[in-house]
Coordinates of N, CA and C in Angstrom, one line a residue:
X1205 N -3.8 -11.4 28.0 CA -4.9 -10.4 28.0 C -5.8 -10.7 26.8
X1206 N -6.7 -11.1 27.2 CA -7.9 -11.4 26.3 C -8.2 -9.6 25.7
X1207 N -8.5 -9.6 24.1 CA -9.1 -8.0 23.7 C -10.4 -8.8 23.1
X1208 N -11.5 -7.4 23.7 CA -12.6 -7.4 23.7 C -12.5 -6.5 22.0
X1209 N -13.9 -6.5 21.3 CA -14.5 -6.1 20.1 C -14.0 -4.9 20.3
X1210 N -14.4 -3.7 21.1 CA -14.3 -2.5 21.3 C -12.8 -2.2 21.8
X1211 N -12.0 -3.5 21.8 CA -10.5 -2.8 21.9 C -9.9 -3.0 20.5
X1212 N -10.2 -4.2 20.0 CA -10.0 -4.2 18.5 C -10.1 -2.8 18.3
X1213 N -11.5 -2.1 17.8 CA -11.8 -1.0 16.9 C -11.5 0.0 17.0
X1214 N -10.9 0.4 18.3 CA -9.9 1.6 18.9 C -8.6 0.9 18.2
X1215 N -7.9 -0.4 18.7 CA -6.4 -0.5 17.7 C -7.1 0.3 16.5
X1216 N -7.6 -0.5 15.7 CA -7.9 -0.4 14.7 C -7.9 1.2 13.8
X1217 N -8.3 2.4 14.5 CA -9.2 3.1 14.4 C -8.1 4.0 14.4
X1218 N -6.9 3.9 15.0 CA -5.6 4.4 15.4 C -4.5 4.1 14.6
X1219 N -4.6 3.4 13.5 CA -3.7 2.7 12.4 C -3.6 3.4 11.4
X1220 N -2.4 4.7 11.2 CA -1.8 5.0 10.3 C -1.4 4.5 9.2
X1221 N -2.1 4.8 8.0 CA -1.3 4.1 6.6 C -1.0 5.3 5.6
X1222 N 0.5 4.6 5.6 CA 1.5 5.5 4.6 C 0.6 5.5 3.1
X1223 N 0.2 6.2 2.7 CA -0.2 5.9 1.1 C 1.1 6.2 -0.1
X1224 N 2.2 6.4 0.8 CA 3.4 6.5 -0.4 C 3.3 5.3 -1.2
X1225 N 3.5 5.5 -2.7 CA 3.6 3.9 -3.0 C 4.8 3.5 -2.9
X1226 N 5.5 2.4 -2.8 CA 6.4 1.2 -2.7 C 7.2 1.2 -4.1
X1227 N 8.3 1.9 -4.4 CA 9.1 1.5 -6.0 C 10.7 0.8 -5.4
X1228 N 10.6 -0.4 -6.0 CA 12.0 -1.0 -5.8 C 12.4 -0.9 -4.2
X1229 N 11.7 -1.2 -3.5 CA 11.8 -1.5 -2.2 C 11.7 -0.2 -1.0
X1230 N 11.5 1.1 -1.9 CA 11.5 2.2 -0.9 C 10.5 3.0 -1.2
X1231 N 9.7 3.7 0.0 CA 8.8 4.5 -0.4 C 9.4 6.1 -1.5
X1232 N 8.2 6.2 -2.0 CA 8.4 7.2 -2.8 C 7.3 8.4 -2.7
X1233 N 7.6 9.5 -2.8 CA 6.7 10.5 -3.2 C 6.1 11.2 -4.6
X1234 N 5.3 11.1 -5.0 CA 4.6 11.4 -6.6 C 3.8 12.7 -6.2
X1235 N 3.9 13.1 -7.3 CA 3.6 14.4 -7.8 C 1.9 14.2 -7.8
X1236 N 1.4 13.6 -7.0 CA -0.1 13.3 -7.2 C -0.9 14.8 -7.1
X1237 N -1.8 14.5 -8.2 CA -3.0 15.5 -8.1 C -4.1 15.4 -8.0
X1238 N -4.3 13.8 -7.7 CA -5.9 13.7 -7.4 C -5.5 12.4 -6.4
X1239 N -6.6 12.0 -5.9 CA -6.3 10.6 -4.9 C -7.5 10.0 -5.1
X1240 N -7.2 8.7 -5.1 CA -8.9 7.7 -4.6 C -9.0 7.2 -3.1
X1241 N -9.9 7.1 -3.0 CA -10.5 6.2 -1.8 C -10.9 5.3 -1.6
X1242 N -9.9 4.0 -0.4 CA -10.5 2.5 -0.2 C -11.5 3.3 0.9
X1243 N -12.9 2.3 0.6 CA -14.0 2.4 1.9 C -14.4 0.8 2.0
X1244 N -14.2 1.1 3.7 CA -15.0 -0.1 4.1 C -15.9 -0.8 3.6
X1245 N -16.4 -1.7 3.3 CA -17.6 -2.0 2.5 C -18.5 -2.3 4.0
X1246 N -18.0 -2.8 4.8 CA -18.9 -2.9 6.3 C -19.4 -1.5 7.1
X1247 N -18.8 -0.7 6.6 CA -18.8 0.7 7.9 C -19.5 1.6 6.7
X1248 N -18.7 2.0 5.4 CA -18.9 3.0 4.3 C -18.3 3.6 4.6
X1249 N -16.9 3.8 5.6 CA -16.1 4.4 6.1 C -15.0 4.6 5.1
X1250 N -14.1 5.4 4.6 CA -13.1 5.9 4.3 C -11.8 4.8 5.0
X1251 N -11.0 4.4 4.6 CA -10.2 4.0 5.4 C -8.7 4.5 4.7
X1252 N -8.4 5.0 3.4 CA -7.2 5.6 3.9 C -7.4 6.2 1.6
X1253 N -6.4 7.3 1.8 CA -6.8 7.9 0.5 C -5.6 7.8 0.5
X1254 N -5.3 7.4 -1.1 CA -4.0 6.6 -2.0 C -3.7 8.3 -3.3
X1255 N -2.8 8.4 -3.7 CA -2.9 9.8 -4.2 C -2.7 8.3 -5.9
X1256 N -2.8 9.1 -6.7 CA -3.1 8.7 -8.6 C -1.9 9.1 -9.3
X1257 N -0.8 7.7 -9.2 CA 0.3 7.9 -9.8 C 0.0 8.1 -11.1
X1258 N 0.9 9.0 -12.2 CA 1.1 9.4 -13.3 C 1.5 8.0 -14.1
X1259 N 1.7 8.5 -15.6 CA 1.8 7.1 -16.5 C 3.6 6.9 -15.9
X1260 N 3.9 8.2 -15.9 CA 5.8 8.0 -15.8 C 5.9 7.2 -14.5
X1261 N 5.0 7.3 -13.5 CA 5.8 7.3 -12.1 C 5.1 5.5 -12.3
X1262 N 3.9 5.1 -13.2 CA 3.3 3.3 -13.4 C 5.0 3.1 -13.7
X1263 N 5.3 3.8 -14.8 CA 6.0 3.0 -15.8 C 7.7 2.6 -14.6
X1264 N 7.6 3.7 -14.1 CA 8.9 3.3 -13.1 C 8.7 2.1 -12.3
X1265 N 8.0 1.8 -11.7 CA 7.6 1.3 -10.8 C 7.6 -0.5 -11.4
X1266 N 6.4 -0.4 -12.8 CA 6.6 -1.6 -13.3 C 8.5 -1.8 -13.7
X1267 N 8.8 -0.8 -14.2 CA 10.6 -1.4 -14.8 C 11.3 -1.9 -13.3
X1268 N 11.1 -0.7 -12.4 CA 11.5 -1.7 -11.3 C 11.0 -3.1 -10.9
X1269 N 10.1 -3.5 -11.0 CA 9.3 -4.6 -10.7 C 10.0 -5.7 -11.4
X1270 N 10.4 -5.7 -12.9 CA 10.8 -6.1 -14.0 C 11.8 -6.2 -13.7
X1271 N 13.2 -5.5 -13.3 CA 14.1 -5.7 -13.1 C 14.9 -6.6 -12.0
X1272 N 14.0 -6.6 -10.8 CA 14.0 -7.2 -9.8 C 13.4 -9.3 -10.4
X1273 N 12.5 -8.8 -11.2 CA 12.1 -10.4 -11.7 C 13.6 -11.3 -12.3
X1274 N 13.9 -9.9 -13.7 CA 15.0 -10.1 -14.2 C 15.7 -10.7 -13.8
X1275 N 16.7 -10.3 -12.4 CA 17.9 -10.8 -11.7 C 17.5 -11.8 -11.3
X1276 N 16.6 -12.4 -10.6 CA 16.4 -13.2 -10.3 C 15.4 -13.6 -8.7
X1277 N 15.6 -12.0 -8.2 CA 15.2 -11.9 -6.7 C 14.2 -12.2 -6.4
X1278 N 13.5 -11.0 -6.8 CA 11.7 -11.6 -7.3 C 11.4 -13.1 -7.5
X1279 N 11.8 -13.4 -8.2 CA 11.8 -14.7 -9.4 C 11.5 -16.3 -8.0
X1280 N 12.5 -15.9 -7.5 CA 13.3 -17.0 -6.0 C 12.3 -16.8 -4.9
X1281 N 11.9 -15.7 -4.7 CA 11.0 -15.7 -3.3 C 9.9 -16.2 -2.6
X1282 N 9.6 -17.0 -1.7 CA 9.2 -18.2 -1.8 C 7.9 -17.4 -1.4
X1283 N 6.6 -18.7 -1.7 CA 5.0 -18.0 -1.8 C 4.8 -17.9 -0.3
X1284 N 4.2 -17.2 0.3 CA 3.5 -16.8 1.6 C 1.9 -17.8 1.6

């Protein structure tokens, strides 16, 4: 089945994004009190609002990050 432009933008238009951020491999919820917004640069459309992690919840996130390099996991994973 060939998709035409206008079935693209309906998928499209219907695509749920989690804005939880990602720590140590599982979503998480943060105490957010403000959020920013990615917009389209083509439309000026809004496409999905990210909530404004705190310095504690950066800081988790990078030690996770760090620690996963540490072991080695990170470190091994091959480029995409």
């Amino acid at each position: 089945m060939t998709m035409t432009t206008a079935d693209w933008h309906r998928q499209a238009s219907e695509i749920a994004i989690d804005p939880r951020p990602i720590v140590a491999g599982d979503r998480t919820s943060i105490a957010a009190q403000s959020h920013f917004e990615t917009i389209n640069p083509a439309t000026g459309k809004c496409v999905a609002r990210y909530p404004v992690c705190s310095e504690e919840e950066v800081d988790r996130a990078v030690a996770a990050g760090k620690a996963a390099f540490d072991d080695g996991v990170w470190r091994r994973m091959p480029f995409i």
